[in-house]
mmCIF file of N, CA and C in Angstrom:
data_model
loop_
_atom_site.group_PDB
_atom_site.id
_atom_site.type_symbol
_atom_site.label_atom_id
_atom_site.label_comp_id
_atom_site.label_asym_id
_atom_site.label_seq_id
_atom_site.Cartn_x
_atom_site.Cartn_y
_atom_site.Cartn_z
ATOM 1 N N PRO A 1 -29.792 70.761 -25.026
ATOM 2 C CA PRO A 1 -31.079 71.096 -26.368
ATOM 3 C C PRO A 1 -31.366 69.993 -26.893
ATOM 4 N N VAL A 2 -29.670 68.541 -26.961
ATOM 5 C CA VAL A 2 -30.319 67.900 -28.020
ATOM 6 C C VAL A 2 -31.795 66.811 -27.736
ATOM 7 N N LEU A 3 -31.616 66.812 -26.182
ATOM 8 C CA LEU A 3 -33.200 65.912 -26.096
ATOM 9 C C LEU A 3 -34.505 67.121 -26.240
ATOM 10 N N ARG A 4 -34.275 68.317 -26.528
ATOM 11 C CA ARG A 4 -35.596 68.933 -26.931
ATOM 12 C C ARG A 4 -35.406 68.840 -28.394
ATOM 13 N N ALA A 5 -34.405 69.259 -28.797
ATOM 14 C CA ALA A 5 -34.301 68.841 -30.382
ATOM 15 C C ALA A 5 -35.035 67.524 -30.334
ATOM 16 N N LEU A 6 -34.465 66.493 -30.187
ATOM 17 C CA LEU A 6 -34.902 65.143 -30.081
ATOM 18 C C LEU A 6 -36.521 65.136 -30.281
ATOM 19 N N GLN A 7 -37.361 66.126 -29.177
ATOM 20 C CA GLN A 7 -39.161 65.880 -29.182
ATOM 21 C C GLN A 7 -39.569 66.757 -30.364
ATOM 22 N N GLN A 8 -38.981 67.708 -30.452
ATOM 23 C CA GLN A 8 -39.340 68.057 -31.850
ATOM 24 C C GLN A 8 -39.134 68.307 -33.432
ATOM 25 N N LEU A 9 -38.186 66.563 -33.614
ATOM 26 C CA LEU A 9 -37.761 66.663 -35.124
ATOM 27 C C LEU A 9 -38.439 65.366 -35.454
ATOM 28 N N ASP A 10 -38.903 64.649 -36.048
ATOM 29 C CA ASP A 10 -39.492 64.155 -36.496
ATOM 30 C C ASP A 10 -38.383 63.513 -38.023
ATOM 31 N N GLY A 11 -38.985 62.026 -38.510
ATOM 32 C CA GLY A 11 -38.627 61.335 -39.713
ATOM 33 C C GLY A 11 -36.966 61.273 -39.803
ATOM 34 N N ASN A 12 -36.714 61.237 -41.145
ATOM 35 C CA ASN A 12 -35.196 61.432 -40.973
ATOM 36 C C ASN A 12 -33.946 62.231 -40.166
ATOM 37 N N ASP A 13 -34.909 63.443 -39.557
ATOM 38 C CA ASP A 13 -33.438 64.614 -38.749
ATOM 39 C C ASP A 13 -33.880 64.007 -37.347
ATOM 40 N N ALA A 14 -34.544 63.311 -36.898
ATOM 41 C CA ALA A 14 -34.854 62.655 -35.854
ATOM 42 C C ALA A 14 -33.717 61.644 -35.751
ATOM 43 N N GLU A 15 -33.309 60.817 -36.942
ATOM 44 C CA GLU A 15 -32.389 59.101 -37.028
ATOM 45 C C GLU A 15 -31.304 60.112 -36.839
ATOM 46 N N ILE A 16 -31.376 60.919 -37.660
ATOM 47 C CA ILE A 16 -29.545 61.715 -38.049
ATOM 48 C C ILE A 16 -29.046 61.759 -36.346
ATOM 49 N N LEU A 17 -29.945 62.714 -36.218
ATOM 50 C CA LEU A 17 -29.356 63.166 -34.894
ATOM 51 C C LEU A 17 -29.808 61.733 -33.335
ATOM 52 N N LYS A 18 -30.259 61.186 -33.573
ATOM 53 C CA LYS A 18 -29.973 59.505 -32.843
ATOM 54 C C LYS A 18 -29.196 58.930 -33.388
ATOM 55 N N ASP A 19 -28.663 58.640 -34.668
ATOM 56 C CA ASP A 19 -27.122 57.788 -35.108
ATOM 57 C C ASP A 19 -26.395 59.004 -34.382
ATOM 58 N N ALA A 20 -25.867 59.801 -34.398
ATOM 59 C CA ALA A 20 -24.506 60.848 -33.861
ATOM 60 C C ALA A 20 -24.806 60.734 -33.096
ATOM 61 N N ILE A 21 -25.660 60.330 -31.571
ATOM 62 C CA ILE A 21 -26.062 60.361 -30.346
ATOM 63 C C ILE A 21 -25.341 59.237 -29.899
ATOM 64 N N ARG A 22 -25.718 57.883 -30.823
ATOM 65 C CA ARG A 22 -25.233 56.421 -30.259
ATOM 66 C C ARG A 22 -24.090 56.182 -31.209
ATOM 67 N N GLN A 23 -23.341 56.888 -31.965
ATOM 68 C CA GLN A 23 -22.075 56.830 -32.434
ATOM 69 C C GLN A 23 -21.135 57.350 -31.845
ATOM 70 N N GLY A 24 -21.568 58.989 -31.326
ATOM 71 C CA GLY A 24 -20.695 60.046 -30.628
ATOM 72 C C GLY A 24 -19.791 60.117 -31.706
ATOM 73 N N LYS A 25 -20.036 60.406 -32.647
ATOM 74 C CA LYS A 25 -18.530 61.158 -33.751
ATOM 75 C C LYS A 25 -19.321 62.265 -34.200
ATOM 76 N N ALA A 26 -18.656 62.892 -34.051
ATOM 77 C CA ALA A 26 -18.973 64.401 -34.946
ATOM 78 C C ALA A 26 -18.993 64.846 -36.129
ATOM 79 N N GLU A 27 -19.055 63.663 -37.453
ATOM 80 C CA GLU A 27 -19.139 63.604 -38.516
ATOM 81 C C GLU A 27 -20.115 64.642 -39.541
ATOM 82 N N ASN A 28 -20.804 64.486 -38.714
ATOM 83 C CA ASN A 28 -22.000 65.519 -39.023
ATOM 84 C C ASN A 28 -22.479 66.439 -38.708
ATOM 85 N N ILE A 29 -21.274 66.937 -37.676
ATOM 86 C CA ILE A 29 -21.848 67.844 -36.697
ATOM 87 C C ILE A 29 -22.191 69.135 -37.669
ATOM 88 N N GLN A 30 -21.975 69.711 -38.513
ATOM 89 C CA GLN A 30 -22.955 71.125 -38.899
ATOM 90 C C GLN A 30 -23.953 70.613 -39.530
ATOM 91 N N ALA A 31 -24.419 69.408 -40.345
ATOM 92 C CA ALA A 31 -25.904 69.490 -39.895
ATOM 93 C C ALA A 31 -26.783 68.701 -38.469
ATOM 94 N N ILE A 32 -26.379 68.256 -37.965
ATOM 95 C CA ILE A 32 -27.087 68.638 -36.820
ATOM 96 C C ILE A 32 -26.929 70.128 -35.597
ATOM 97 N N ILE A 33 -25.778 70.576 -35.914
ATOM 98 C CA ILE A 33 -26.444 72.186 -35.378
ATOM 99 C C ILE A 33 -26.928 72.706 -36.110
ATOM 100 N N LYS A 34 -26.957 71.971 -37.582
ATOM 101 C CA LYS A 34 -28.169 73.197 -38.238
ATOM 102 C C LYS A 34 -29.865 72.643 -37.818
ATOM 103 N N LEU A 35 -29.617 70.847 -37.473
ATOM 104 C CA LEU A 35 -30.990 70.842 -36.650
ATOM 105 C C LEU A 35 -31.531 70.962 -35.625
ATOM 106 N N ILE A 36 -30.372 71.105 -34.868
ATOM 107 C CA ILE A 36 -30.799 71.202 -33.600
ATOM 108 C C ILE A 36 -30.877 73.179 -33.039
ATOM 109 N N GLN A 37 -30.066 74.087 -34.524
ATOM 110 C CA GLN A 37 -31.126 75.604 -34.558
ATOM 111 C C GLN A 37 -32.508 75.704 -35.661
ATOM 112 N N SER A 38 -33.186 74.516 -35.915
ATOM 113 C CA SER A 38 -33.787 74.361 -36.345
ATOM 114 C C SER A 38 -35.398 74.113 -35.406
ATOM 115 N N THR A 39 -35.048 74.357 -34.123
ATOM 116 C CA THR A 39 -36.121 73.381 -33.507
ATOM 117 C C THR A 39 -35.856 75.012 -32.133
ATOM 118 N N ASP A 40 -37.143 75.314 -31.255
ATOM 119 C CA ASP A 40 -36.452 75.773 -30.555
ATOM 120 C C ASP A 40 -35.580 75.428 -29.176
ATOM 121 N N ALA A 41 -35.085 74.284 -29.115
ATOM 122 C CA ALA A 41 -34.370 73.613 -28.429
ATOM 123 C C ALA A 41 -32.994 74.709 -28.012
ATOM 124 N N ILE A 42 -32.006 75.382 -28.066
ATOM 125 C CA ILE A 42 -31.820 76.403 -27.605
ATOM 126 C C ILE A 42 -32.070 77.639 -26.651
ATOM 127 N N SER A 43 -32.783 78.280 -27.516
ATOM 128 C CA SER A 43 -34.008 79.107 -27.053
ATOM 129 C C SER A 43 -34.735 78.460 -25.574
ATOM 130 N N TYR A 44 -35.250 77.221 -25.651
ATOM 131 C CA TYR A 44 -36.071 76.781 -24.570
ATOM 132 C C TYR A 44 -35.000 76.423 -23.416
ATOM 133 N N THR A 45 -33.800 75.322 -23.601
ATOM 134 C CA THR A 45 -33.092 75.049 -22.738
ATOM 135 C C THR A 45 -32.562 76.474 -21.537
ATOM 136 N N TYR A 46 -32.014 77.327 -22.665
ATOM 137 C CA TYR A 46 -32.103 78.658 -21.634
ATOM 138 C C TYR A 46 -32.966 78.972 -20.753
ATOM 139 N N ARG A 47 -34.090 79.051 -21.177
ATOM 140 C CA ARG A 47 -35.298 79.825 -20.541
ATOM 141 C C ARG A 47 -35.098 78.408 -19.056
ATOM 142 N N ILE A 48 -35.344 77.343 -19.372
ATOM 143 C CA ILE A 48 -35.258 76.546 -18.395
ATOM 144 C C ILE A 48 -33.684 76.711 -17.430
ATOM 145 N N ALA A 49 -32.858 77.105 -18.102
ATOM 146 C CA ALA A 49 -31.758 76.871 -16.780
ATOM 147 C C ALA A 49 -31.161 78.229 -16.231
ATOM 148 N N THR A 50 -32.286 79.441 -17.123
ATOM 149 C CA THR A 50 -32.302 80.558 -16.239
ATOM 150 C C THR A 50 -33.790 80.292 -15.141
ATOM 151 N N GLU A 51 -34.508 80.038 -15.034
ATOM 152 C CA GLU A 51 -35.378 79.536 -14.337
ATOM 153 C C GLU A 51 -35.176 78.954 -13.048
ATOM 154 N N GLN A 52 -34.470 77.848 -13.554
ATOM 155 C CA GLN A 52 -33.917 76.994 -12.248
ATOM 156 C C GLN A 52 -32.402 77.127 -11.777
ATOM 157 N N ALA A 53 -31.902 78.646 -12.301
ATOM 158 C CA ALA A 53 -31.012 79.106 -11.424
ATOM 159 C C ALA A 53 -31.951 80.660 -10.669
ATOM 160 N N GLN A 54 -32.418 80.579 -10.942
ATOM 161 C CA GLN A 54 -33.415 81.869 -10.564
ATOM 162 C C GLN A 54 -33.710 80.985 -9.040
ATOM 163 N N HIS A 55 -34.160 80.136 -9.047
ATOM 164 C CA HIS A 55 -34.830 79.601 -7.678
ATOM 165 C C HIS A 55 -33.739 79.388 -7.063
ATOM 166 N N ALA A 56 -32.552 78.941 -7.377
ATOM 167 C CA ALA A 56 -31.345 78.420 -6.921
ATOM 168 C C ALA A 56 -30.980 79.198 -6.128
ATOM 169 N N LEU A 57 -31.347 80.107 -6.626
ATOM 170 C CA LEU A 57 -30.771 81.804 -5.917
ATOM 171 C C LEU A 57 -31.498 81.380 -5.031
ATOM 172 N N LYS A 58 -32.163 81.645 -5.065
ATOM 173 C CA LYS A 58 -33.434 82.486 -4.301
ATOM 174 C C LYS A 58 -33.705 81.294 -2.918
ATOM 175 N N GLN A 59 -33.094 80.203 -3.156
ATOM 176 C CA GLN A 59 -33.028 78.908 -2.296
ATOM 177 C C GLN A 59 -31.907 79.089 -1.268
ATOM 178 N N LEU A 60 -30.722 79.425 -1.772
ATOM 179 C CA LEU A 60 -29.933 80.458 -0.985
ATOM 180 C C LEU A 60 -29.933 81.369 -0.190
ATOM 181 N N THR A 61 -30.909 82.144 -0.326
ATOM 182 C CA THR A 61 -31.168 82.819 0.430
ATOM 183 C C THR A 61 -31.044 82.728 1.915
ATOM 184 N N HIS A 62 -31.354 81.433 1.393
ATOM 185 C CA HIS A 62 -31.609 80.588 3.261
ATOM 186 C C HIS A 62 -30.634 80.404 4.205
ATOM 187 N N VAL A 63 -29.374 80.328 3.745
ATOM 188 C CA VAL A 63 -28.035 79.887 4.156
ATOM 189 C C VAL A 63 -27.553 80.739 4.091
ATOM 190 N N PRO A 64 -26.940 81.117 5.749
ATOM 191 C CA PRO A 64 -26.137 82.377 6.031
ATOM 192 C C PRO A 64 -25.068 82.849 5.598
ATOM 193 N N PRO A 65 -24.991 84.299 5.409
ATOM 194 C CA PRO A 65 -23.545 84.327 3.991
ATOM 195 C C PRO A 65 -23.013 83.827 4.558
ATOM 196 N N SER A 66 -21.753 83.490 3.372
ATOM 197 C CA SER A 66 -20.533 83.041 3.562
ATOM 198 C C SER A 66 -19.454 82.876 2.127
ATOM 199 N N ILE A 67 -18.482 82.584 2.210
ATOM 200 C CA ILE A 67 -17.614 82.507 0.994
ATOM 201 C C ILE A 67 -17.998 81.606 0.437
ATOM 202 N N TYR A 68 -18.747 80.435 1.398
ATOM 203 C CA TYR A 68 -19.507 79.448 0.666
ATOM 204 C C TYR A 68 -20.708 79.419 -0.329
ATOM 205 N N ARG A 69 -21.303 80.096 0.506
ATOM 206 C CA ARG A 69 -22.871 81.102 0.020
ATOM 207 C C ARG A 69 -22.408 81.585 -1.603
ATOM 208 N N ASP A 70 -21.693 82.460 -1.327
ATOM 209 C CA ASP A 70 -20.592 83.619 -2.463
ATOM 210 C C ASP A 70 -20.613 81.998 -3.293
ATOM 211 N N GLY A 71 -19.658 80.838 -2.975
ATOM 212 C CA GLY A 71 -19.444 80.274 -4.302
ATOM 213 C C GLY A 71 -20.063 79.770 -4.757
ATOM 214 N N LEU A 72 -21.735 79.557 -4.420
ATOM 215 C CA LEU A 72 -22.552 78.546 -4.531
ATOM 216 C C LEU A 72 -23.227 78.827 -5.422
ATOM 217 N N ALA A 73 -23.157 80.368 -5.779
ATOM 218 C CA ALA A 73 -23.919 81.428 -5.881
ATOM 219 C C ALA A 73 -23.439 81.470 -7.465
ATOM 220 N N ALA A 74 -22.398 81.799 -7.493
ATOM 221 C CA ALA A 74 -21.146 82.383 -8.716
ATOM 222 C C ALA A 74 -21.236 80.745 -9.306
ATOM 223 N N LEU A 75 -21.475 80.003 -9.116
ATOM 224 C CA LEU A 75 -21.396 78.490 -9.687
ATOM 225 C C LEU A 75 -22.976 78.236 -9.963
ATOM 226 N N VAL A 76 -23.888 78.526 -9.613
ATOM 227 C CA VAL A 76 -25.215 78.450 -10.482
ATOM 228 C C VAL A 76 -24.893 79.595 -11.639
ATOM 229 N N GLU A 77 -24.461 80.997 -11.425
ATOM 230 C CA GLU A 77 -24.802 81.883 -12.540
ATOM 231 C C GLU A 77 -23.692 81.609 -13.795
ATOM 232 N N PHE A 78 -22.366 80.984 -13.490
ATOM 233 C CA PHE A 78 -21.932 79.978 -14.344
ATOM 234 C C PHE A 78 -22.557 79.301 -14.846
ATOM 235 N N GLY A 79 -22.904 78.163 -14.573
ATOM 236 C CA GLY A 79 -23.777 77.300 -14.987
ATOM 237 C C GLY A 79 -24.388 77.907 -16.312
ATOM 238 N N VAL A 80 -25.417 78.911 -15.988
ATOM 239 C CA VAL A 80 -26.475 79.324 -17.212
ATOM 240 C C VAL A 80 -25.475 79.802 -18.205
ATOM 241 N N GLN A 81 -24.503 80.747 -17.618
ATOM 242 C CA GLN A 81 -23.387 81.593 -18.556
ATOM 243 C C GLN A 81 -22.661 81.311 -19.993
ATOM 244 N N ARG A 82 -22.398 79.559 -19.371
ATOM 245 C CA ARG A 82 -21.219 79.000 -20.099
ATOM 246 C C ARG A 82 -22.820 77.947 -21.307
#
């Protein structure tokens, strides 16, 4: 979401987010959260992750059924839900 937010923010808002990334500090975390929420970054990222997960699960149908395939499928689903 941070990278998508940077694509959409400009001026001072973009600089606040860039500084937070550079410094790695959470001093302005509430302001950073609000900046990210002011864009479509969260919904966009979730949509892309869901699309990629669906693609990965489709590709897993080419793998013979096994506990390993089930584990990979569970990992894909976990990645989107978190």
